[in-house]
Amino acid sequence: DADVTQTPRNRITKTGKRIMLECSQTKGHDRMYWYRQDPGLGLRLIYYSFDVKDINKGEISDGYSVSRQAQAKFSLSLESAIPNQTALYFCATSDFGSGERGETQYFGPGTRLLVL
Amino acid sequence: AQSVTQLGSHVSVSEGALVLLRCNYSSSVPPYLFWYVQYPNQGLQLLLKYTTGATLVKGINGFEAEFKKSETSFHLTKPSAHMSDAAEYFCAVSPGGYQKVTFGIGTKLQVIP
């Protein structure tokens, strides 16, 4: 079974709809991240959480919100979807702080979102 | 603050040819450096990383990268490209602590038969 899972894998929605993307991990990591990937722009950080009680905005948080329901679950919501939120969304985890040098991140398979 | 520059958003090589993907970084502290690979319809996965010690780092699938502090570079190489190497490759820098990882924009590698 995959260590980091994302649901749904593909989603088509309409402008103005509220949608939620979910991420679950079985790695036992404290840190979780949401990124979006756009052609030519690479990965951009939306939100991140260093533990259940810690939520931080990334570089492009406008129009998004998150919820860290448990150590294993981190959800991303688009309150009112717009077409320029069409992208590939990735969840990632890391266990940085356990003595590891440098922060290796572990990615889910991604959610492809199309906003019409 | 740190940043990563990947030169060439698309690179094409012939099967069997040398693969060279370029990455330059800037960091205010000694960096930890990474290469990730993204195969079609998959998430990113770690290819290799440099933390401390030996500056030539070997990764999976025959890839390696050399940390050159004087050139602020961490280029990725493979002596002989395989068709299965076709993917997008991301360079990343992690200063450590509570600073976030910064990714480059990615380089798509095409392998021509």
Coordinates of N, CA and C in Angstrom, one line a residue:
Chain A
D1 N 0.8 -1.2 0.0 CA 0.0 0.0 0.0 C 0.9 1.3 0.0
A2 N 0.4 2.3 -0.7 CA 1.2 3.5 -0.8 C 1.2 4.2 0.6
D3 N 2.3 4.9 0.9 CA 2.5 5.5 2.2 C 1.8 6.8 2.2
V4 N 1.7 7.5 1.1 CA 1.0 8.8 1.0 C -0.1 8.7 -0.1
T5 N -1.3 8.8 0.3 CA -2.4 8.7 -0.6 C -3.2 10.0 -0.7
Q6 N -3.7 10.2 -1.9 CA -4.5 11.4 -2.2 C -5.8 11.0 -2.9
T7 N -6.9 11.6 -2.4 CA -8.2 11.4 -3.1 C -8.9 12.7 -3.3
P8 N -9.6 12.9 -4.4 CA -9.6 11.9 -5.5 C -8.3 12.1 -6.4
R9 N -8.1 11.2 -7.3 CA -7.0 11.3 -8.2 C -7.3 12.3 -9.4
N10 N -8.5 12.4 -9.7 CA -8.9 13.3 -10.8 C -10.3 13.9 -10.4
R11 N -10.4 15.2 -10.7 CA -11.7 15.9 -10.3 C -11.9 17.0 -11.3
I12 N -13.2 17.0 -11.8 CA -13.6 18.1 -12.6 C -14.7 18.8 -11.9
T13 N -14.6 20.2 -11.8 CA -15.6 20.9 -11.1 C -15.9 22.2 -11.8
K14 N -16.9 22.9 -11.3 CA -17.3 24.1 -12.0 C -16.9 25.4 -11.2
T15 N -16.8 26.5 -11.8 CA -16.4 27.7 -11.1 C -17.5 28.0 -10.0
G16 N -16.9 28.4 -8.9 CA -17.8 28.7 -7.7 C -18.0 27.6 -6.8
K17 N -17.7 26.3 -7.2 CA -18.0 25.2 -6.3 C -16.9 25.1 -5.3
R18 N -17.3 24.5 -4.1 CA -16.4 24.2 -3.0 C -15.9 22.8 -3.2
I19 N -14.6 22.5 -3.2 CA -14.2 21.2 -3.2 C -13.1 20.9 -2.2
M20 N -12.9 19.7 -1.9 CA -11.9 19.3 -0.9 C -11.0 18.2 -1.5
L21 N -9.7 18.4 -1.3 CA -8.8 17.3 -1.7 C -8.2 16.8 -0.4
E22 N -8.1 15.4 -0.3 CA -7.7 14.8 0.9 C -6.3 14.1 0.8
C23 N -5.6 14.1 1.8 CA -4.3 13.4 1.9 C -4.2 12.7 3.2
S24 N -3.8 11.4 3.0 CA -3.5 10.6 4.2 C -2.2 9.9 4.1
Q25 N -1.5 9.7 5.3 CA -0.2 9.1 5.2 C -0.1 8.1 6.4
T26 N 0.6 7.1 6.1 CA 0.9 6.0 7.1 C 2.4 6.0 7.5
K27 N 3.1 7.1 7.2 CA 4.5 7.1 7.5 C 4.8 7.6 8.9
G28 N 3.8 8.1 9.6 CA 4.0 8.6 10.9 C 4.7 9.9 11.0
H29 N 4.7 10.7 9.9 CA 5.5 11.9 9.8 C 4.6 13.1 10.4
D30 N 5.4 14.0 11.0 CA 4.7 15.2 11.6 C 4.4 16.3 10.5
R31 N 5.4 16.4 9.6 CA 5.2 17.5 8.6 C 4.4 17.1 7.4
M32 N 3.5 18.0 7.0 CA 2.8 17.7 5.8 C 2.6 19.0 5.0
Y33 N 2.5 18.8 3.7 CA 2.6 20.0 2.8 C 1.5 19.8 1.6
W34 N 1.1 20.9 1.1 CA 0.3 20.9 -0.1 C 1.0 21.8 -1.1
Y35 N 1.2 21.3 -2.3 CA 1.8 22.0 -3.4 C 0.9 21.9 -4.6
R36 N 1.0 22.9 -5.5 CA 0.4 22.8 -6.8 C 1.6 22.8 -7.9
Q37 N 1.3 22.1 -8.9 CA 2.3 22.0 -10.0 C 1.7 22.6 -11.3
D38 N 2.3 23.5 -11.9 CA 1.8 24.1 -13.2 C 3.0 24.0 -14.2
P39 N 2.7 23.7 -15.4 CA 3.8 23.7 -16.5 C 4.6 25.0 -16.5
G40 N 5.9 24.8 -16.4 CA 6.8 26.0 -16.4 C 7.0 26.7 -15.1
L41 N 6.2 26.3 -14.1 CA 6.3 27.0 -12.8 C 6.8 26.1 -11.7
G42 N 6.9 24.8 -12.0 CA 7.4 23.9 -11.0 C 6.4 23.7 -9.9
L43 N 6.9 23.5 -8.7 CA 6.1 23.2 -7.5 C 6.0 24.5 -6.7
R44 N 4.8 24.9 -6.3 CA 4.6 26.0 -5.5 C 3.9 25.6 -4.2
L45 N 4.4 26.1 -3.1 CA 3.8 25.7 -1.8 C 2.6 26.5 -1.5
I46 N 1.5 25.7 -1.1 CA 0.2 26.4 -0.8 C 0.1 26.5 0.7
Y47 N 0.2 25.4 1.5 CA 0.1 25.4 2.9 C 1.0 24.3 3.4
Y48 N 1.4 24.5 4.7 CA 2.2 23.4 5.3 C 1.9 23.4 6.8
S49 N 2.2 22.2 7.4 CA 1.9 22.0 8.8 C 3.0 21.2 9.4
F50 N 3.6 21.7 10.5 CA 4.7 21.0 11.1 C 4.2 20.0 12.2
D51 N 3.0 20.2 12.7 CA 2.3 19.2 13.5 C 0.8 19.5 13.6
V52 N 0.1 18.8 14.3 CA -1.4 18.9 14.2 C -1.9 20.3 14.6
K53 N -1.2 21.0 15.5 CA -1.6 22.3 16.0 C -0.9 23.4 15.2
D54 N -0.2 23.1 14.2 CA 0.6 24.1 13.5 C 0.2 24.2 12.0
I55 N -0.3 25.3 11.5 CA -0.7 25.5 10.1 C -0.1 26.8 9.7
N56 N 0.5 26.7 8.5 CA 1.2 27.9 8.0 C 0.9 28.1 6.5
K57 N 0.8 29.4 6.1 CA 0.6 29.7 4.7 C 1.9 29.6 3.9
G58 N 1.7 29.1 2.7 CA 2.8 29.1 1.8 C 2.8 30.3 0.9
E59 N 3.5 30.2 -0.3 CA 3.6 31.3 -1.1 C 2.4 31.7 -1.9
I60 N 1.4 30.7 -2.0 CA 0.2 31.0 -2.9 C -1.0 30.5 -2.2
S61 N -1.3 30.9 -0.9 CA -2.4 30.4 -0.2 C -3.7 31.1 -0.5
D62 N -3.8 32.2 -1.1 CA -5.0 32.9 -1.4 C -6.0 31.9 -2.2
G63 N -7.2 31.8 -1.7 CA -8.2 31.0 -2.4 C -8.2 29.6 -1.9
Y64 N -7.3 29.2 -1.0 CA -7.2 27.9 -0.4 C -7.4 27.9 1.1
S65 N -7.8 26.8 1.7 CA -7.7 26.7 3.1 C -7.4 25.2 3.4
V66 N -6.9 24.9 4.6 CA -6.5 23.6 5.0 C -7.0 23.2 6.3
S67 N -7.0 21.9 6.6 CA -7.4 21.3 7.9 C -6.5 20.2 8.2
R68 N -5.9 20.2 9.4 CA -5.1 19.0 9.8 C -5.9 18.3 10.8
Q69 N -6.6 17.3 10.4 CA -7.5 16.6 11.3 C -6.8 15.7 12.3
A70 N -5.7 15.2 11.9 CA -4.9 14.3 12.7 C -3.5 14.3 12.1
Q71 N -2.6 13.6 12.8 CA -1.2 13.5 12.3 C -1.2 13.0 10.9
A72 N -2.1 12.0 10.6 CA -2.1 11.3 9.4 C -2.9 12.0 8.3
K73 N -3.7 13.0 8.6 CA -4.6 13.6 7.6 C -4.5 15.1 7.4
F74 N -4.4 15.5 6.2 CA -4.2 17.0 5.9 C -5.1 17.2 4.6
S75 N -6.1 18.1 4.8 CA -7.0 18.3 3.7 C -6.9 19.7 3.1
L76 N -7.0 19.8 1.8 CA -7.0 21.1 1.2 C -8.3 21.5 0.6
S77 N -8.8 22.7 0.9 CA -10.1 23.1 0.3 C -10.0 24.3 -0.6
L78 N -10.8 24.3 -1.6 CA -10.9 25.4 -2.5 C -12.3 25.9 -2.2
E79 N -12.4 27.1 -1.5 CA -13.8 27.5 -1.1 C -14.7 27.9 -2.2
S80 N -14.2 28.5 -3.3 CA -14.9 28.8 -4.4 C -14.0 28.7 -5.6
A81 N -14.0 27.6 -6.3 CA -13.1 27.3 -7.3 C -13.1 28.2 -8.5
I82 N -12.0 28.5 -9.0 CA -11.9 29.4 -10.2 C -11.0 28.7 -11.2
P83 N -11.2 29.0 -12.5 CA -10.4 28.3 -13.6 C -8.9 28.3 -13.4
N84 N -8.3 29.4 -12.9 CA -6.9 29.4 -12.7 C -6.4 28.5 -11.6
Q85 N -7.3 27.8 -10.9 CA -6.8 26.8 -9.9 C -6.7 25.5 -10.5
T86 N -7.0 25.4 -11.8 CA -6.7 24.2 -12.6 C -5.2 23.8 -12.5
A87 N -4.9 22.7 -12.0 CA -3.5 22.3 -11.8 C -3.4 20.9 -11.3
L88 N -2.2 20.4 -11.1 CA -1.9 19.2 -10.4 C -1.5 19.5 -9.0
Y89 N -2.2 18.8 -8.1 CA -2.0 19.1 -6.6 C -1.3 17.9 -6.0
F90 N -0.2 18.2 -5.2 CA 0.5 17.2 -4.5 C 0.5 17.4 -3.0
C91 N 0.3 16.3 -2.3 CA 0.6 16.3 -0.9 C 1.9 15.7 -0.6
A92 N 2.6 16.2 0.4 CA 3.9 15.6 0.7 C 4.1 15.5 2.2
T93 N 4.9 14.6 2.7 CA 5.2 14.5 4.1 C 6.7 14.5 4.3
S94 N 7.2 14.8 5.5 CA 8.6 14.6 5.9 C 8.7 14.3 7.4
D95 N 9.8 13.7 7.8 CA 10.0 13.4 9.2 C 11.2 14.2 9.7
F96 N 11.4 15.4 9.1 CA 12.6 16.2 9.5 C 12.4 16.5 11.0
G97 N 13.5 16.4 11.6 CA 13.5 16.7 13.1 C 13.9 15.4 13.8
S98 N 13.9 14.3 13.1 CA 14.2 13.0 13.8 C 15.7 12.7 13.7
G99 N 16.5 13.7 13.3 CA 17.9 13.5 13.2 C 18.4 13.5 11.8
E100 N 17.5 13.5 10.9 CA 17.9 13.4 9.5 C 18.5 14.7 9.0
R101 N 19.5 14.6 8.2 CA 20.2 15.8 7.6 C 19.4 16.2 6.4
G102 N 19.0 17.4 6.3 CA 18.2 17.8 5.2 C 16.8 17.2 5.2
E103 N 15.9 17.9 4.6 CA 14.5 17.5 4.7 C 14.1 16.7 3.4
T104 N 14.1 15.4 3.4 CA 13.5 14.6 2.4 C 12.0 14.6 2.4
Q105 N 11.4 14.9 1.3 CA 9.9 14.9 1.3 C 9.4 13.7 0.5
Y106 N 8.3 13.2 0.9 CA 7.6 12.0 0.3 C 6.3 12.4 -0.2
F107 N 6.1 12.2 -1.5 CA 5.0 12.7 -2.2 C 3.9 11.7 -2.5
G108 N 2.7 12.2 -2.5 CA 1.5 11.4 -2.9 C 1.5 11.4 -4.5
P109 N 0.6 10.6 -5.0 CA 0.5 10.5 -6.5 C -0.1 11.7 -7.2
G110 N -0.7 12.6 -6.5 CA -1.2 13.8 -7.1 C -2.7 13.7 -7.4
T111 N -3.4 14.9 -7.4 CA -4.8 15.1 -7.8 C -4.8 16.0 -9.0
R112 N -5.3 15.6 -10.1 CA -5.5 16.5 -11.2 C -6.8 17.1 -11.2
L113 N -6.8 18.5 -11.0 CA -8.1 19.2 -10.9 C -8.3 20.1 -12.1
L114 N -9.5 20.0 -12.6 CA -9.9 20.9 -13.7 C -11.1 21.7 -13.3
V115 N -11.0 23.0 -13.3 CA -12.1 23.9 -13.0 C -12.6 24.5 -14.3
L116 N -13.9 24.3 -14.5 CA -14.5 24.8 -15.8 C -15.2 26.1 -15.6
Chain B
A1 N 17.7 33.4 2.7 CA 16.8 32.9 1.7 C 17.6 32.0 0.7
Q2 N 16.9 31.1 0.1 CA 17.6 30.2 -0.8 C 16.8 30.2 -2.1
S3 N 17.5 29.8 -3.2 CA 16.8 29.6 -4.5 C 17.5 28.5 -5.3
V4 N 16.8 28.1 -6.3 CA 17.3 27.0 -7.2 C 17.1 27.4 -8.6
T5 N 18.1 27.3 -9.5 CA 17.9 27.5 -10.9 C 18.2 26.3 -11.7
Q6 N 17.3 25.8 -12.5 CA 17.5 24.7 -13.4 C 17.6 25.2 -14.8
L7 N 18.7 25.0 -15.4 CA 18.9 25.5 -16.8 C 18.4 24.5 -17.8
G8 N 17.4 25.0 -18.5 CA 16.8 24.1 -19.5 C 15.6 23.4 -19.0
S9 N 14.4 23.9 -19.5 CA 13.2 23.3 -19.0 C 12.9 22.0 -19.8
H10 N 13.5 21.8 -20.9 CA 13.4 20.6 -21.7 C 14.8 20.2 -22.2
V11 N 15.2 18.9 -22.0 CA 16.4 18.4 -22.5 C 16.1 17.1 -23.3
S12 N 16.7 17.0 -24.5 CA 16.6 15.8 -25.3 C 17.9 15.1 -25.5
V13 N 18.0 13.8 -25.3 CA 19.2 13.1 -25.5 C 18.8 11.8 -26.3
S14 N 19.8 11.3 -27.0 CA 19.6 10.0 -27.6 C 19.8 8.9 -26.6
E15 N 19.2 7.8 -26.9 CA 19.4 6.6 -26.0 C 20.8 6.2 -26.1
G16 N 21.4 6.0 -24.9 CA 22.8 5.6 -24.8 C 23.8 6.8 -24.6
A17 N 23.3 8.0 -24.8 CA 24.1 9.2 -24.7 C 24.1 9.7 -23.2
L18 N 25.1 10.6 -22.9 CA 25.2 11.2 -21.6 C 24.0 12.0 -21.3
V19 N 23.6 11.9 -20.1 CA 22.5 12.8 -19.5 C 23.2 13.8 -18.6
L20 N 23.0 15.1 -18.8 CA 23.4 16.2 -18.0 C 22.3 17.2 -17.7
L21 N 21.9 17.2 -16.5 CA 20.8 18.2 -16.1 C 21.4 19.1 -15.1
R22 N 21.3 20.4 -15.4 CA 22.0 21.4 -14.6 C 21.2 22.1 -13.5
C23 N 21.8 22.3 -12.4 CA 21.2 22.9 -11.2 C 22.2 23.8 -10.5
N24 N 21.8 25.1 -10.3 CA 22.6 26.0 -9.5 C 21.7 26.5 -8.4
Y25 N 22.4 26.7 -7.3 CA 21.6 27.1 -6.1 C 22.2 28.3 -5.4
S26 N 21.4 29.0 -4.6 CA 22.0 30.0 -3.7 C 21.4 29.7 -2.3
S27 N 22.2 29.8 -1.3 CA 21.8 29.5 0.1 C 22.6 30.3 1.0
S28 N 22.0 30.9 2.0 CA 22.8 31.6 3.0 C 23.5 30.8 4.0
V29 N 23.2 29.5 4.1 CA 23.8 28.5 5.0 C 24.2 27.3 4.1
P30 N 25.2 26.5 4.6 CA 25.5 25.3 3.9 C 24.3 24.5 3.6
P31 N 24.1 24.2 2.3 CA 22.8 23.6 1.9 C 22.8 22.1 1.9
Y32 N 21.6 21.5 2.0 CA 21.4 20.2 1.7 C 20.7 20.2 0.3
L33 N 21.1 19.3 -0.6 CA 20.7 19.4 -2.0 C 20.1 18.1 -2.4
F34 N 19.1 18.2 -3.2 CA 18.3 17.0 -3.6 C 18.0 17.0 -5.1
W35 N 17.9 15.8 -5.7 CA 17.3 15.7 -7.0 C 16.1 14.7 -6.8
Y36 N 14.9 15.1 -7.3 CA 13.8 14.3 -7.3 C 13.4 14.0 -8.8
V37 N 12.7 12.8 -9.0 CA 12.3 12.5 -10.3 C 10.8 12.3 -10.3
Q38 N 10.1 12.7 -11.4 CA 8.6 12.5 -11.5 C 8.4 11.8 -12.8
Y39 N 8.0 10.6 -12.7 CA 7.6 9.8 -13.9 C 6.1 10.2 -14.2
P40 N 5.7 10.0 -15.5 CA 4.4 10.4 -15.9 C 3.3 9.8 -15.0
N41 N 2.4 10.7 -14.6 CA 1.2 10.3 -13.7 C 1.6 9.8 -12.4
Q42 N 2.8 10.3 -11.9 CA 3.2 9.9 -10.5 C 3.7 11.1 -9.7
G43 N 3.8 10.9 -8.4 CA 4.4 12.0 -7.6 C 5.9 12.0 -7.7
L44 N 6.5 12.9 -7.1 CA 7.9 13.0 -7.1 C 8.5 12.0 -6.1
Q45 N 9.7 11.5 -6.5 CA 10.4 10.5 -5.6 C 11.9 10.9 -5.6
L46 N 12.5 10.7 -4.4 CA 13.9 11.0 -4.2 C 14.8 10.2 -5.1
L47 N 15.7 10.9 -5.8 CA 16.7 10.3 -6.7 C 18.0 10.2 -5.9
L48 N 18.4 11.3 -5.3 CA 19.6 11.3 -4.5 C 19.6 12.6 -3.7
K49 N 20.5 12.6 -2.7 CA 20.7 13.8 -1.9 C 22.1 14.0 -1.4
Y50 N 22.5 15.2 -1.3 CA 23.8 15.6 -0.7 C 23.5 16.2 0.7
T51 N 24.2 15.7 1.7 CA 24.1 16.3 3.0 C 25.5 16.8 3.4
T52 N 26.4 15.9 3.8 CA 27.7 16.3 4.1 C 28.7 15.2 3.6
G53 N 30.0 15.5 3.6 CA 30.9 14.4 3.3 C 31.2 14.4 1.8
A54 N 31.3 13.2 1.2 CA 31.6 13.1 -0.2 C 30.8 13.9 -1.1
T55 N 31.4 14.6 -2.0 CA 30.7 15.6 -2.8 C 30.1 14.9 -4.1
L56 N 30.5 13.7 -4.4 CA 29.9 13.0 -5.5 C 28.9 12.0 -4.8
V57 N 27.7 12.2 -5.2 CA 26.6 11.4 -4.6 C 26.0 10.5 -5.7
K58 N 25.8 9.2 -5.3 CA 25.2 8.3 -6.2 C 23.8 8.0 -5.8
G59 N 22.9 7.9 -6.8 CA 21.5 7.7 -6.5 C 21.0 6.4 -7.2
I60 N 19.7 6.4 -7.4 CA 19.1 5.2 -8.0 C 19.2 5.3 -9.5
N61 N 19.0 4.1 -10.1 CA 19.0 4.0 -11.6 C 20.2 4.6 -12.3
G62 N 21.4 4.6 -11.6 CA 22.6 4.9 -12.3 C 22.9 6.4 -12.3
F63 N 22.1 7.2 -11.7 CA 22.3 8.7 -11.7 C 23.3 9.0 -10.5
E64 N 24.0 10.1 -10.8 CA 24.8 10.7 -9.8 C 24.9 12.2 -9.9
A65 N 25.3 12.9 -8.8 CA 25.4 14.3 -8.9 C 26.6 14.7 -8.0
E66 N 27.2 15.9 -8.4 CA 28.4 16.3 -7.7 C 28.1 17.7 -7.2
F67 N 28.4 17.9 -5.9 CA 28.2 19.2 -5.2 C 29.5 19.9 -5.4
K68 N 29.4 21.1 -6.0 CA 30.6 21.9 -6.2 C 30.3 23.3 -5.6
K69 N 30.9 23.5 -4.4 CA 30.6 24.7 -3.6 C 31.1 25.9 -4.3
S70 N 32.2 25.8 -5.0 CA 32.8 27.0 -5.6 C 31.9 27.5 -6.8
E71 N 31.2 26.6 -7.4 CA 30.4 26.9 -8.5 C 28.9 27.0 -8.1
T72 N 28.6 26.7 -6.9 CA 27.2 26.6 -6.4 C 26.4 25.8 -7.3
S73 N 26.9 24.6 -7.6 CA 26.2 23.8 -8.6 C 26.0 22.4 -8.0
F74 N 25.0 21.7 -8.6 CA 24.7 20.3 -8.2 C 24.1 19.6 -9.4
H75 N 24.9 19.5 -10.4 CA 24.4 18.9 -11.7 C 24.2 17.4 -11.6
L76 N 23.2 16.9 -12.3 CA 22.8 15.5 -12.3 C 23.3 14.9 -13.6
T77 N 23.9 13.7 -13.5 CA 24.5 13.1 -14.7 C 24.1 11.6 -14.7
K78 N 24.1 11.0 -15.9 CA 24.0 9.6 -16.1 C 24.8 9.3 -17.3
P79 N 25.7 8.3 -17.3 CA 26.6 8.1 -18.5 C 25.8 7.6 -19.7
S80 N 24.7 6.9 -19.6 CA 24.1 6.3 -20.7 C 22.6 6.3 -20.5
A81 N 21.9 7.1 -21.3 CA 20.4 7.3 -21.1 C 19.7 6.0 -21.6
H82 N 18.6 5.7 -20.8 CA 17.7 4.7 -21.2 C 16.3 5.3 -21.4
M83 N 15.5 4.6 -22.2 CA 14.2 5.1 -22.5 C 13.4 5.3 -21.2
S84 N 13.6 4.5 -20.3 CA 12.9 4.6 -19.0 C 13.3 5.8 -18.2
D85 N 14.3 6.5 -18.6 CA 14.7 7.7 -17.9 C 13.9 9.0 -18.2
A86 N 13.1 8.8 -19.2 CA 12.2 9.9 -19.6 C 11.3 10.3 -18.5
A87 N 11.4 11.5 -18.0 CA 10.7 11.9 -16.8 C 11.0 13.4 -16.6
E88 N 10.4 14.0 -15.6 CA 10.7 15.4 -15.2 C 11.6 15.3 -13.9
Y89 N 12.6 16.1 -13.9 CA 13.6 16.1 -12.8 C 13.6 17.4 -12.1
F90 N 13.6 17.4 -10.8 CA 13.5 18.6 -10.0 C 14.7 18.6 -9.0
C91 N 15.4 19.8 -9.0 CA 16.5 20.0 -8.1 C 15.8 20.8 -6.9
A92 N 16.3 20.5 -5.7 CA 15.8 21.2 -4.5 C 16.9 21.5 -3.5
V93 N 16.6 22.5 -2.7 CA 17.6 22.9 -1.7 C 16.8 23.0 -0.3
S94 N 17.5 22.4 0.7 CA 16.9 22.5 2.0 C 17.9 23.0 3.0
P95 N 17.7 24.2 3.5 CA 18.7 24.7 4.4 C 18.6 24.1 5.8
G96 N 17.6 23.3 6.1 CA 17.4 22.7 7.3 C 16.7 23.5 8.3
G97 N 16.5 23.0 9.5 CA 15.7 23.7 10.5 C 14.3 23.9 10.1
Y98 N 13.8 25.1 10.4 CA 12.4 25.4 10.1 C 12.3 26.1 8.8
Q99 N 13.3 26.2 8.0 CA 13.2 26.8 6.7 C 12.7 25.7 5.7
K100 N 11.8 26.2 4.7 CA 11.2 25.2 3.9 C 12.1 24.8 2.7
V101 N 11.8 23.7 2.1 CA 12.5 23.2 0.9 C 12.1 24.1 -0.2
T102 N 13.0 24.4 -1.1 CA 12.8 25.2 -2.3 C 13.1 24.3 -3.5
F103 N 12.1 24.2 -4.4 CA 12.2 23.4 -5.6 C 12.5 24.2 -6.8
G104 N 13.3 23.7 -7.8 CA 13.5 24.3 -9.0 C 12.2 24.1 -9.9
I105 N 12.2 24.7 -11.1 CA 11.0 24.6 -11.9 C 10.9 23.3 -12.7
G106 N 12.0 22.5 -12.6 CA 11.9 21.2 -13.3 C 12.5 21.2 -14.7
T107 N 13.1 20.0 -15.0 CA 13.6 19.8 -16.4 C 13.0 18.5 -16.9
K108 N 12.3 18.6 -18.1 CA 11.8 17.4 -18.7 C 12.8 16.8 -19.6
L109 N 13.1 15.5 -19.3 CA 14.1 14.8 -20.1 C 13.4 13.9 -21.1
Q110 N 13.7 14.1 -22.4 CA 13.2 13.3 -23.4 C 14.3 12.4 -23.9
V111 N 14.1 11.1 -24.1 CA 15.1 10.2 -24.6 C 14.6 9.7 -25.9
I112 N 15.5 9.9 -26.9 CA 15.1 9.6 -28.3 C 15.7 8.3 -28.7
P113 N 14.9 7.4 -29.2 CA 15.4 6.1 -29.6 C 16.5 6.1 -30.7

